Amino acid sequence: MAAHLSYGRVNLNILREAARKELREFLDKCAGSKAIVWDEYLTGPFGLIAQYSLLKEHEVEKMFTLKTGRLPSADVKNIIFFVRPRLELMDIIAENVFNEDKLHSTRDFHILFVPRRSMLCEQRLKEQGVLGSFINIDEYILDLIPYDGDLLSMEYESAFRECYLENDQTSLYHTAKGLMTLQALYGTIPQIYGKGECARHVANMMLRMKREFAGIQNQILPVFDTLLLLDRNVDLLTPLATQLTYEGLIDEIYGITNGYVKLPPEKFAQKKQGEASKDLPTEPKKLQLNSAEELYAEIRDKNFNAVGAALSKKAKIISAAFEERHNAKTVGEIKQFVSQLPHMQAARSSLANHTSIAELIKDITTSEAFFDNLTVEQEFMTGVDTDKVNTYIEDRIAQKDPLIKILRLVCMQSVCNNGLKQKVLDHYKREILQTYGYEYILTLNNLEKGGLLKPQTSSRNNNPTIRKTLKLWMEDANEQNPNDISYVYSGYAPLSIRLTQLLARPGWRSIEEVLKMLPGPHFEERQQLPAGLHKKRQQGENRTTLVFFLGGVTYAEIAALRFLSQMEDSGMEYVIATTKLINGASWIKSLMDTPEAQMH
Amino acid sequence: MALITANWNPMGEAFYRKTELYEMSWNLRDGLKDCLMAAAPYGGPIALLREPLRRSPSCRPQLEIYSASGVAIASFPWKSGPVIQLGWTVSDELLCIQEDGSVLIYDLFGSFKRHFSMGQSKLSEVDTKVRMPPKQMVWCRRPKSQQPSVVMVWDHLLLVAGVCNDIIQFPLDSRCVCVGELDGVRIISSINQELLQEVPVVCQDIFKIASMAPGALLLEAHREYEKSSQKADEYLREIKEQGMLAEAVRQCVEAAGHEYDSNTQKSLLRAASFGKCFLTDFSPEHFVATCRELRVLNAVRECSVGLPLTHTQFKQMTLQVLIDRLVYRQFYQLAIEICRYLKIPDFQGVSRVLKHWAACKVQQKELSDEAIARAVCLKVGDSLGVSYSHIAAKAFECGRTELAIKLLDSEARSGEQVPLLLKMKRSQLALSKAVESGDTDLVYMVVTHLKNEMNRGDFFMTLRNQPVALSLYRQFCKLQEQETLRDLYNQDDDHQELANYYVATSYREKRLDSRLSHLQSAVDEYNKAKNEFASKATEDEMRLLRFQKKLDDEKGAGLMGLSLQATMETLLMLGLYKQTDQLYRDFKVPDKRYWWLKLKSLAEKEEWEELEKFSKSKKSPIGYLAFVEVCIKKNNKYEAKKYISRVTPEQKVKAHLAVGDLEGAADAAIERRNEAEISAVLARCSASDRLLTDRLNRAKLSTAKK
């Protein structure tokens, strides 16, 4: 069911199994039939841990979405609220419970806080006078959720905003706790590197938490050699750029949520013989995307320009395999062929799906609009005219393109120029406010606070130095047979990944000067291992690094790390963790404030 | 060695022996006369109450507590009512039962713990029992006993009566009290203490005169070996011939466990060790464990410690309980040494001892806070399972708040520090500890506590010194208490945030005038924050709202809530050109965007004449290709062509192509000798345009040559 989690270097199924076990234990604590009332946000991430069948096995008969008013009727013994520890949710729960009591119901109430219980919330329930109604108040520690064989995410949407805009480090505390859980299952990580204020904070908390357990020695042989903590604000540029890998483009265009994508149905219409395709499906086509699907695993991280070739190669292989049936003469041969049929049919349907997706994407990437946008992005990334008002952006504002797209471009220009001249910045801001509405002044303030948009303060722009030293722009990026990570953005090598690559070899000492130009401290910590747990490395055995992106990571960055893992001479394999899987649009959106006018 | 059986008395098939445990350390002037006495089993403490029924307030009975070896632990005058019985609980608490049925409970050191009452009826039952002759009767038994018996005590006689009608008599010099144990009876007199027990079978086997048991032979063999006598070999061979060597070793080891005298233990263990050498696959665990356990037992049997435990009792009570008892008696050092010697995991061993030690240490009134804290930290270090907050709580209980705070400093788990600090009313410290922990929920908890505890001014001041807490409180207010948020920004003179706050609230207003007044506040604050742009923008917003209101009232234009751009769009759609121009000027709308707006709007309405007029009003800031394209979009080639001549050379090809004029496009491209443009035109040519295609190809070739 979750086999794809155990394919990688590190078996992430262990983490999932631990989470499932804990869930079962909690459910069994509430004896009898149950209904779960869900904080809607949790259903997606939970789906990656346990399907409905597991819940059903433990007598979960009904599921509802948490909402105000009265609970739907259900003939069950237990009502369990699965919620994040948020005050506004407590008020809803209180209302539910309060209404229920009036009916003289005999149902038992329980709360399961995810990922952690909160005294503040319990206090609130107490103030509302319902705390006593709960038989069990428990926490379900689900910080890091396995998304794929090499990918963990907390799906903590507001992490970047909270850290950089609101000085609220709750997400970092959860991160540190999540890393402690991970270490409990996979051994103490002997080396910790980091860059950025948040990284420093997380490392400090981890070391502190370790002291709290002083004496309990973790006897598990370490799976990870190194942990690298990276602040998103060390590399603000990368998420702003349009991702050009297959998976990255699917996310940019359709959005991947909890491992699923919803696609326009037209291309997926099943044409049955003798039936006109007049009944086009209207429901979006929902597909799960992960490495369990062989073809997807093969092409997800390729530059989109290399996907077509890969698909047609695959098509040839598959049809050749089907042709084999003509060669099958003996009963044994036929039997052999038939036994492979289900696998071949799955491969064929997978190929059909991805061919359709690739066609959908190609319609967009070959459009003039896409090309123009990319051209401007690449100009910015290479430092061309970043200090002037950009005509393309002005034009797009005049054409009222989606605001997020505009913000993405303006922020990108600001980041690439290490801030915009006051005049240029004010011009963009006025354009945006006049065109999209003055309410966006709050959003613009947020972007400035987060450093994505800023006036130039020092005359010195370090970007060219950084770009040159770290080789962030590769003129002749090979999209088909890449030899450098820059292929994921067709020329631009993501700074975050370059830093990761250089840490492995030759080490950060070689780029000390550049590191100082990037925000926040960089550091190294060591965690003592009990004697006997020091790994004896086999000749040629790869090391494993867990790279944790605080504030989000894009699919293109993940692709670049996978590319590094696969490089023959890298000697390093990467597992990726993050607070949230993001792209430029979802990231900008999380930073927006849009008050809705009450007045009409 | 022959002496070993000297104190054995036969009874039925079994033997009974009486071994001296201690010469009592106490010095009782009047012996045990007129005393109530209670001794706890498992070598527990002894309580003595002299003349319990004396009631004169001038001369109260004295309650004394001793270790089993008679070392004084506590002594205090009995001030409560007459006591009729003393007893010990399993956890070494002393029960003093009074005439009135109330029971007072004391700890080992004579500190009062609590009391409870019980019914009188039960008491009288106890009472009658005590007065029954003989003075005392106690079961004397042991596990797997061959001959269980009853011990009866009179003033000058102690009598052991077995099931077999046999009896053993011991004369008594002075009054004594018996304590039934798991495997015998302890007899305590004012002078000494003895253990009476049935001799364990294995000891009988070994030490019985002329015993031929394997263990006995092994012991003999070893003795001969020590004398360098060859008889050792003979004995050994005899055992081996019977195939009983392993059994012999086992017997010696087991018997050693039962012996109280360390010399006897040693000779038995040496014999076992000797026998072991001749065995190939003998598992040493039992031997090693017994050696270790005996070493521990001998240590606790020391008179100064006074726990006369037998091996059987020790096994029954478990090591854990033994450690607890040592701790309870404050033999911390010994307890720690035992834990280390037996390699008990710290969590159950050393740490537990240290925890108790520290809890006791903090109660030492004569030591300074400084000294105690140092001593505790030095000893405890970061031992696993020792909670500094637990120790600190103890110190706080004893009224030593400062000490508690010092100790809490060493607590690694902030979750543990904070609640205690709050309890001690050290809220500020609690806040900084919570912040340090990174656990935001903890910070929230302290903040909520402070909010209820302090007046608003102090509360805000406190937060001001803790930026992290302040930020979190702001987050809380954003969701829950908007008004407070404003006060917070006000206090901090954070004009920028205050302005943002007013902007956000303005959107919640339903009436224009209140919305405007919020925006005016925002303008003021932006000005104070020296954010010129924002203040100007907000003024613009107010101006736009007023304008929209006016036009909505006058013309019913439905503008309210639209952006400036959308407002102008709507005005153009309504044909209100004058008003649009007014906005364009008032708001300094950039020419480019304004031209785009007007261009699209006129084309949309197909006002071609107006469009042409507009195109000629001045030089277009967006060029003329845009004009061509909007016309084409509306399928008006005729109008589109009007603008082609004004398109810049760079865009000319595109313009010609847009109107479908291939010839014109070709001319332009060839004139510019631009290969890419030539190719673009070629791509649009169909097979029928052969002449044109040839011309373009030729041009392409010649361009490429250059």
Coordinates of C-alpha atoms in Angstrom, one line a residue, chain B residues 195-562:
Chain B
L195 CA 18.1 -15.6 64.3
L196 CA 16.3 -18.9 65.0
Q197 CA 15.6 -20.9 61.9
E198 CA 15.2 -24.4 60.5
V199 CA 18.5 -25.3 58.9
P200 CA 18.0 -25.3 55.1
V201 CA 18.2 -28.8 53.6
V202 CA 21.2 -27.9 51.5
C203 CA 23.1 -26.8 54.6
Q204 CA 22.1 -29.9 56.3
D205 CA 23.3 -32.0 53.4
I206 CA 26.7 -30.3 53.5
F207 CA 27.3 -29.9 57.1
K208 CA 25.6 -32.9 58.7
I209 CA 28.2 -35.0 60.4
A210 CA 29.6 -37.6 58.0
S211 CA 27.4 -36.4 55.1
M212 CA 28.3 -38.0 51.8
A213 CA 26.3 -35.5 49.8
P214 CA 28.2 -34.2 46.7
G215 CA 28.5 -30.7 48.2
A216 CA 29.9 -32.1 51.5
L217 CA 32.5 -34.1 49.5
L218 CA 33.4 -31.1 47.4
L219 CA 33.9 -28.9 50.5
E220 CA 36.1 -31.7 51.9
A221 CA 38.0 -32.0 48.6
H222 CA 38.7 -28.3 48.6
R223 CA 39.8 -28.3 52.2
E224 CA 42.3 -31.1 51.4
Y225 CA 43.4 -29.3 48.3
E226 CA 44.2 -26.2 50.4
K227 CA 46.3 -28.5 52.6
S228 CA 48.0 -29.7 49.4
S229 CA 46.8 -33.2 50.2
Q230 CA 46.3 -35.8 47.5
K231 CA 43.1 -36.7 49.2
A232 CA 41.6 -33.9 47.3
D233 CA 41.8 -35.9 44.2
E234 CA 40.2 -38.9 45.8
Y235 CA 37.2 -36.9 47.0
L236 CA 36.9 -35.3 43.6
R237 CA 37.0 -38.6 41.8
E238 CA 34.3 -39.9 44.0
I239 CA 32.0 -37.1 43.1
K240 CA 32.8 -37.3 39.5
E241 CA 32.2 -41.0 39.4
Q242 CA 28.7 -40.4 40.6
G243 CA 28.4 -37.7 38.0
M244 CA 27.4 -35.3 40.7
L245 CA 30.1 -32.5 40.3
A246 CA 27.7 -30.0 38.9
E247 CA 25.2 -30.8 41.7
A248 CA 28.1 -30.4 44.3
V249 CA 28.9 -27.0 43.0
R250 CA 25.3 -26.0 43.0
Q251 CA 24.9 -27.2 46.6
C252 CA 27.9 -25.2 47.8
V253 CA 26.8 -22.1 46.1
E254 CA 23.3 -22.4 47.5
A255 CA 24.5 -23.2 51.0
A256 CA 26.8 -20.2 50.9
G257 CA 23.7 -18.1 50.3
H258 CA 22.1 -19.4 53.5
E259 CA 25.1 -18.8 55.8
Y260 CA 25.4 -15.7 57.8
D261 CA 29.0 -16.0 58.7
S262 CA 31.2 -14.6 56.0
N263 CA 34.0 -17.1 56.6
T264 CA 31.6 -20.0 56.0
Q265 CA 30.3 -18.3 52.9
K266 CA 33.9 -17.9 51.7
S267 CA 34.9 -21.5 52.2
L268 CA 31.7 -22.7 50.5
L269 CA 32.2 -20.4 47.5
R270 CA 35.8 -21.3 47.2
A271 CA 34.9 -25.0 47.1
A272 CA 32.3 -24.2 44.5
S273 CA 34.8 -22.3 42.4
F274 CA 37.3 -25.2 42.8
G275 CA 34.7 -27.7 41.7
K276 CA 33.8 -25.5 38.7
C277 CA 37.3 -25.9 37.3
F278 CA 36.6 -29.5 36.6
L279 CA 33.4 -28.9 34.7
T280 CA 33.4 -28.0 31.1
D281 CA 30.1 -26.5 30.3
F282 CA 28.9 -25.1 33.6
S283 CA 27.1 -21.9 33.4
P284 CA 28.6 -19.5 35.9
E285 CA 25.6 -17.1 36.3
H286 CA 24.3 -18.6 39.5
F287 CA 27.7 -18.6 41.1
V288 CA 28.5 -15.0 40.1
A289 CA 25.1 -13.7 41.2
T290 CA 25.4 -15.4 44.6
C291 CA 28.8 -13.9 45.1
R292 CA 27.6 -10.4 44.3
E293 CA 24.5 -10.7 46.3
L294 CA 26.3 -12.0 49.3
R295 CA 28.7 -9.1 49.1
V296 CA 25.7 -6.7 49.1
L297 CA 24.0 -8.6 52.0
N298 CA 27.2 -8.6 54.1
A299 CA 27.4 -4.9 53.6
V300 CA 23.9 -4.2 54.7
R301 CA 24.2 -6.6 57.6
E302 CA 27.0 -4.4 59.0
C303 CA 26.0 -3.2 62.4
S304 CA 26.2 0.4 61.4
V305 CA 23.6 -0.3 58.7
G306 CA 21.7 -2.9 60.6
L307 CA 19.6 -4.8 58.0
P308 CA 20.0 -8.4 59.0
L309 CA 18.5 -9.8 55.8
T310 CA 18.9 -13.5 54.9
H311 CA 19.4 -14.4 51.3
T312 CA 15.9 -15.8 51.1
Q313 CA 14.4 -12.6 52.5
F314 CA 16.5 -10.6 50.1
K315 CA 15.3 -12.5 47.1
Q316 CA 11.7 -12.1 48.3
M317 CA 11.9 -8.4 48.9
T318 CA 13.9 -7.8 45.7
L319 CA 16.9 -5.5 45.2
Q320 CA 14.7 -2.6 44.2
V321 CA 13.0 -2.6 47.6
L322 CA 16.4 -3.1 49.4
I323 CA 17.6 0.0 47.6
D324 CA 14.5 1.9 48.6
R325 CA 15.0 0.9 52.2
L326 CA 18.6 2.0 52.2
V327 CA 17.5 5.3 50.7
Y328 CA 14.8 5.6 53.2
R329 CA 17.3 5.2 56.0
Q330 CA 19.5 7.8 54.2
F331 CA 22.4 5.3 53.4
Y332 CA 22.7 7.0 50.1
Q333 CA 26.4 6.3 49.5
L334 CA 25.9 2.6 50.2
A335 CA 22.9 2.5 48.0
I336 CA 24.7 4.1 45.1
E337 CA 27.7 1.8 45.5
I338 CA 25.3 -1.2 45.5
C339 CA 23.6 0.1 42.3
R340 CA 26.9 0.6 40.6
Y341 CA 28.3 -2.8 41.9
L342 CA 25.3 -4.6 40.6
K343 CA 25.2 -2.6 37.4
I344 CA 21.6 -1.6 37.7
P345 CA 20.5 0.8 34.9
D346 CA 20.9 4.4 36.2
F347 CA 17.2 5.0 35.7
Q348 CA 16.2 2.5 38.3
G349 CA 19.4 2.7 40.3
V350 CA 21.7 5.6 40.9
S351 CA 19.3 8.2 39.6
R352 CA 16.6 7.1 42.0
V353 CA 18.9 7.2 44.9
L354 CA 20.2 10.6 43.9
K355 CA 16.6 11.9 43.6
H356 CA 15.9 10.9 47.2
W357 CA 19.2 12.2 48.4
A358 CA 18.6 15.6 46.8
A359 CA 15.1 15.8 48.1
C360 CA 16.5 15.2 51.6
K361 CA 19.5 17.5 51.0
V362 CA 17.3 20.5 50.3
Q363 CA 15.7 20.2 53.7
Q364 CA 18.9 20.7 55.5
K365 CA 18.3 24.0 57.2
E366 CA 21.8 24.6 58.4
L367 CA 23.2 24.8 54.8
S368 CA 23.0 27.9 52.6
D369 CA 21.0 27.9 49.4
E370 CA 24.3 28.3 47.5
A371 CA 25.9 25.4 49.2
I372 CA 23.0 23.0 48.7
A373 CA 22.5 24.0 45.1
R374 CA 26.2 23.4 44.4
A375 CA 26.2 20.1 46.2
V376 CA 23.1 18.9 44.4
C377 CA 24.3 19.9 41.0
L378 CA 27.7 18.4 41.6
K379 CA 26.3 15.0 42.6
V380 CA 23.3 14.8 40.4
G381 CA 24.9 16.3 37.3
D382 CA 22.7 15.4 34.4
S383 CA 21.9 12.0 35.6
L384 CA 19.0 10.5 33.7
G385 CA 15.8 10.4 35.5
V386 CA 16.7 12.9 38.2
S387 CA 14.3 15.8 37.8
Y388 CA 15.6 19.1 39.0
S389 CA 12.2 20.4 39.0
H390 CA 11.1 17.6 41.4
I391 CA 14.0 18.6 43.7
A392 CA 13.1 22.2 43.4
A393 CA 9.5 21.5 44.2
K394 CA 10.7 19.9 47.3
A395 CA 12.8 22.9 48.2
F396 CA 9.8 25.1 47.6
E397 CA 7.6 23.0 49.8
C398 CA 10.2 23.6 52.6
G399 CA 9.8 27.3 52.0
R400 CA 13.2 27.7 50.2
T401 CA 12.1 29.6 47.1
E402 CA 15.5 31.0 46.3
L403 CA 17.0 27.5 46.4
A404 CA 14.2 26.2 44.3
I405 CA 15.0 28.8 41.6
K406 CA 18.7 28.0 41.7
L407 CA 17.9 24.3 41.3
L408 CA 15.5 24.9 38.5
D409 CA 18.3 26.5 36.5
S410 CA 19.7 23.1 36.1
E411 CA 16.4 21.6 34.8
A412 CA 16.8 20.8 31.1
R413 CA 13.1 20.4 30.4
S414 CA 11.5 23.8 30.4
G415 CA 8.1 22.2 30.4
E416 CA 9.0 21.2 33.9
Q417 CA 10.4 24.5 35.0
V418 CA 7.7 26.7 34.0
P419 CA 4.7 25.5 36.0
L420 CA 6.7 25.5 39.2
L421 CA 8.0 29.0 38.6
L422 CA 4.5 30.1 38.1
K423 CA 3.5 28.5 41.3
M424 CA 6.3 30.3 43.1
K425 CA 5.0 33.5 41.5
R426 CA 8.2 34.1 39.5
S427 CA 6.2 34.8 36.4
Q428 CA 8.9 36.9 34.7
L429 CA 11.4 34.1 35.0
A430 CA 8.8 31.6 34.0
L431 CA 8.3 33.7 30.8
S432 CA 11.9 33.8 29.9
K433 CA 12.3 30.0 30.5
A434 CA 9.2 29.4 28.4
V435 CA 10.7 31.5 25.6
E436 CA 14.0 29.7 25.9
S437 CA 12.3 26.4 25.4
G438 CA 11.0 27.3 22.0
D439 CA 7.7 25.7 23.0
T440 CA 5.2 28.3 22.0
D441 CA 2.3 26.7 23.7
L442 CA 4.3 27.0 27.0
V443 CA 4.8 30.7 26.2
Y444 CA 1.2 31.2 25.6
M445 CA 0.4 29.5 28.9
V446 CA 2.6 31.9 30.8
V447 CA 1.3 34.9 28.9
T448 CA -2.2 34.0 29.7
H449 CA -1.2 33.6 33.3
L450 CA 0.5 36.9 33.4
K451 CA -2.5 38.6 31.7
N452 CA -4.8 37.5 34.5
E453 CA -2.3 38.2 37.2
M454 CA -1.0 41.7 36.3
N455 CA -2.5 45.0 35.5
R456 CA -2.5 45.9 31.9
G457 CA 0.4 48.3 32.0
D458 CA 2.7 45.9 33.8
F459 CA 1.6 43.1 31.5
F460 CA 2.5 45.1 28.4
M461 CA 5.8 46.2 29.9
T462 CA 6.7 42.6 30.7
L463 CA 5.9 41.5 27.2
R464 CA 8.0 44.4 25.8
N465 CA 11.0 42.8 27.3
Q466 CA 10.3 39.5 25.7
P467 CA 9.9 40.1 21.9
V468 CA 9.1 36.4 21.2
A469 CA 6.3 36.4 23.8
L470 CA 5.0 39.8 22.5
S471 CA 4.9 38.4 18.9
L472 CA 2.9 35.4 20.1
Y473 CA 0.5 37.5 22.1
R474 CA 0.0 39.7 19.0
Q475 CA -0.9 36.5 17.0
F476 CA -3.3 35.7 19.7
C477 CA -4.8 39.2 19.6
K478 CA -5.1 39.1 15.8
L479 CA -7.5 36.2 16.2
Q480 CA -9.1 37.0 19.4
E481 CA -8.8 40.6 20.6
Q482 CA -8.4 43.1 17.8
E483 CA -8.7 46.1 20.2
T484 CA -5.8 44.9 22.3
L485 CA -3.7 44.6 19.2
R486 CA -4.2 48.3 18.6
D487 CA -3.2 49.1 22.2
L488 CA -0.1 47.0 21.9
Y489 CA 1.1 48.8 18.8
N490 CA 0.2 52.1 20.4
Q491 CA 2.3 51.4 23.4
D492 CA 5.2 50.4 21.2
D493 CA 4.8 53.4 19.0
D494 CA 4.8 51.0 16.1
H495 CA 3.2 53.4 13.7
Q496 CA 3.6 51.2 10.6
E497 CA 1.8 48.3 12.2
L498 CA -0.8 50.6 13.7
A499 CA -1.5 52.0 10.2
N500 CA -1.8 48.5 8.8
Y501 CA -4.2 47.7 11.6
Y502 CA -6.4 50.7 10.6
V503 CA -6.3 49.7 7.0
A504 CA -7.5 46.2 7.9
T505 CA -10.2 47.5 10.1
S506 CA -11.4 50.0 7.6
Y507 CA -12.6 47.1 5.4
R508 CA -14.8 45.8 8.2
E509 CA -16.8 49.0 8.3
K510 CA -20.1 49.1 6.6
R511 CA -20.4 52.9 6.3
L512 CA -18.3 55.1 4.1
D513 CA -17.7 57.8 6.7
S514 CA -16.3 55.3 9.3
R515 CA -14.3 53.6 6.7
L516 CA -12.8 56.9 5.7
S517 CA -12.1 57.8 9.3
H518 CA -10.2 54.6 9.8
L519 CA -8.2 55.3 6.6
Q520 CA -7.5 58.8 7.8
S521 CA -6.0 57.3 11.0
A522 CA -4.0 55.0 8.8
V523 CA -2.7 58.0 6.9
D524 CA -1.7 59.7 10.1
E525 CA 0.1 56.7 11.3
Y526 CA 1.9 56.1 8.0
N527 CA 3.1 59.6 8.2
K528 CA 4.4 59.1 11.7
A529 CA 6.1 56.0 10.4
K530 CA 7.6 58.1 7.7
N531 CA 6.2 55.8 5.1
E532 CA 5.4 58.4 2.5
F533 CA 4.4 56.0 -0.2
A534 CA 1.8 54.2 2.0
S535 CA 0.3 57.5 3.3
K536 CA 0.0 58.8 -0.2
A537 CA -1.5 55.6 -1.4
T538 CA -4.0 55.6 1.4
E539 CA -5.0 59.2 0.7
D540 CA -5.5 58.1 -2.9
E541 CA -7.7 55.3 -1.8
M542 CA -9.8 57.8 0.2
R543 CA -10.0 60.1 -2.8
L544 CA -11.1 57.2 -5.0
L545 CA -13.8 56.1 -2.5
R546 CA -15.2 59.6 -2.4
F547 CA -15.2 59.9 -6.1
Q548 CA -16.9 56.5 -6.5
K549 CA -19.5 57.5 -4.0
K550 CA -20.2 60.7 -5.8
L551 CA -20.6 59.0 -9.2
D552 CA -22.6 56.2 -7.8
D553 CA -25.0 58.7 -6.3
E554 CA -25.1 60.9 -9.4
K555 CA -25.1 58.3 -12.1
G556 CA -25.6 55.0 -10.4
A557 CA -22.4 53.8 -11.9
G558 CA -21.8 51.0 -9.4
L559 CA -18.2 51.8 -8.8
M560 CA -17.9 51.3 -5.1
G561 CA -15.3 48.7 -4.2
L562 CA -13.6 48.7 -7.7

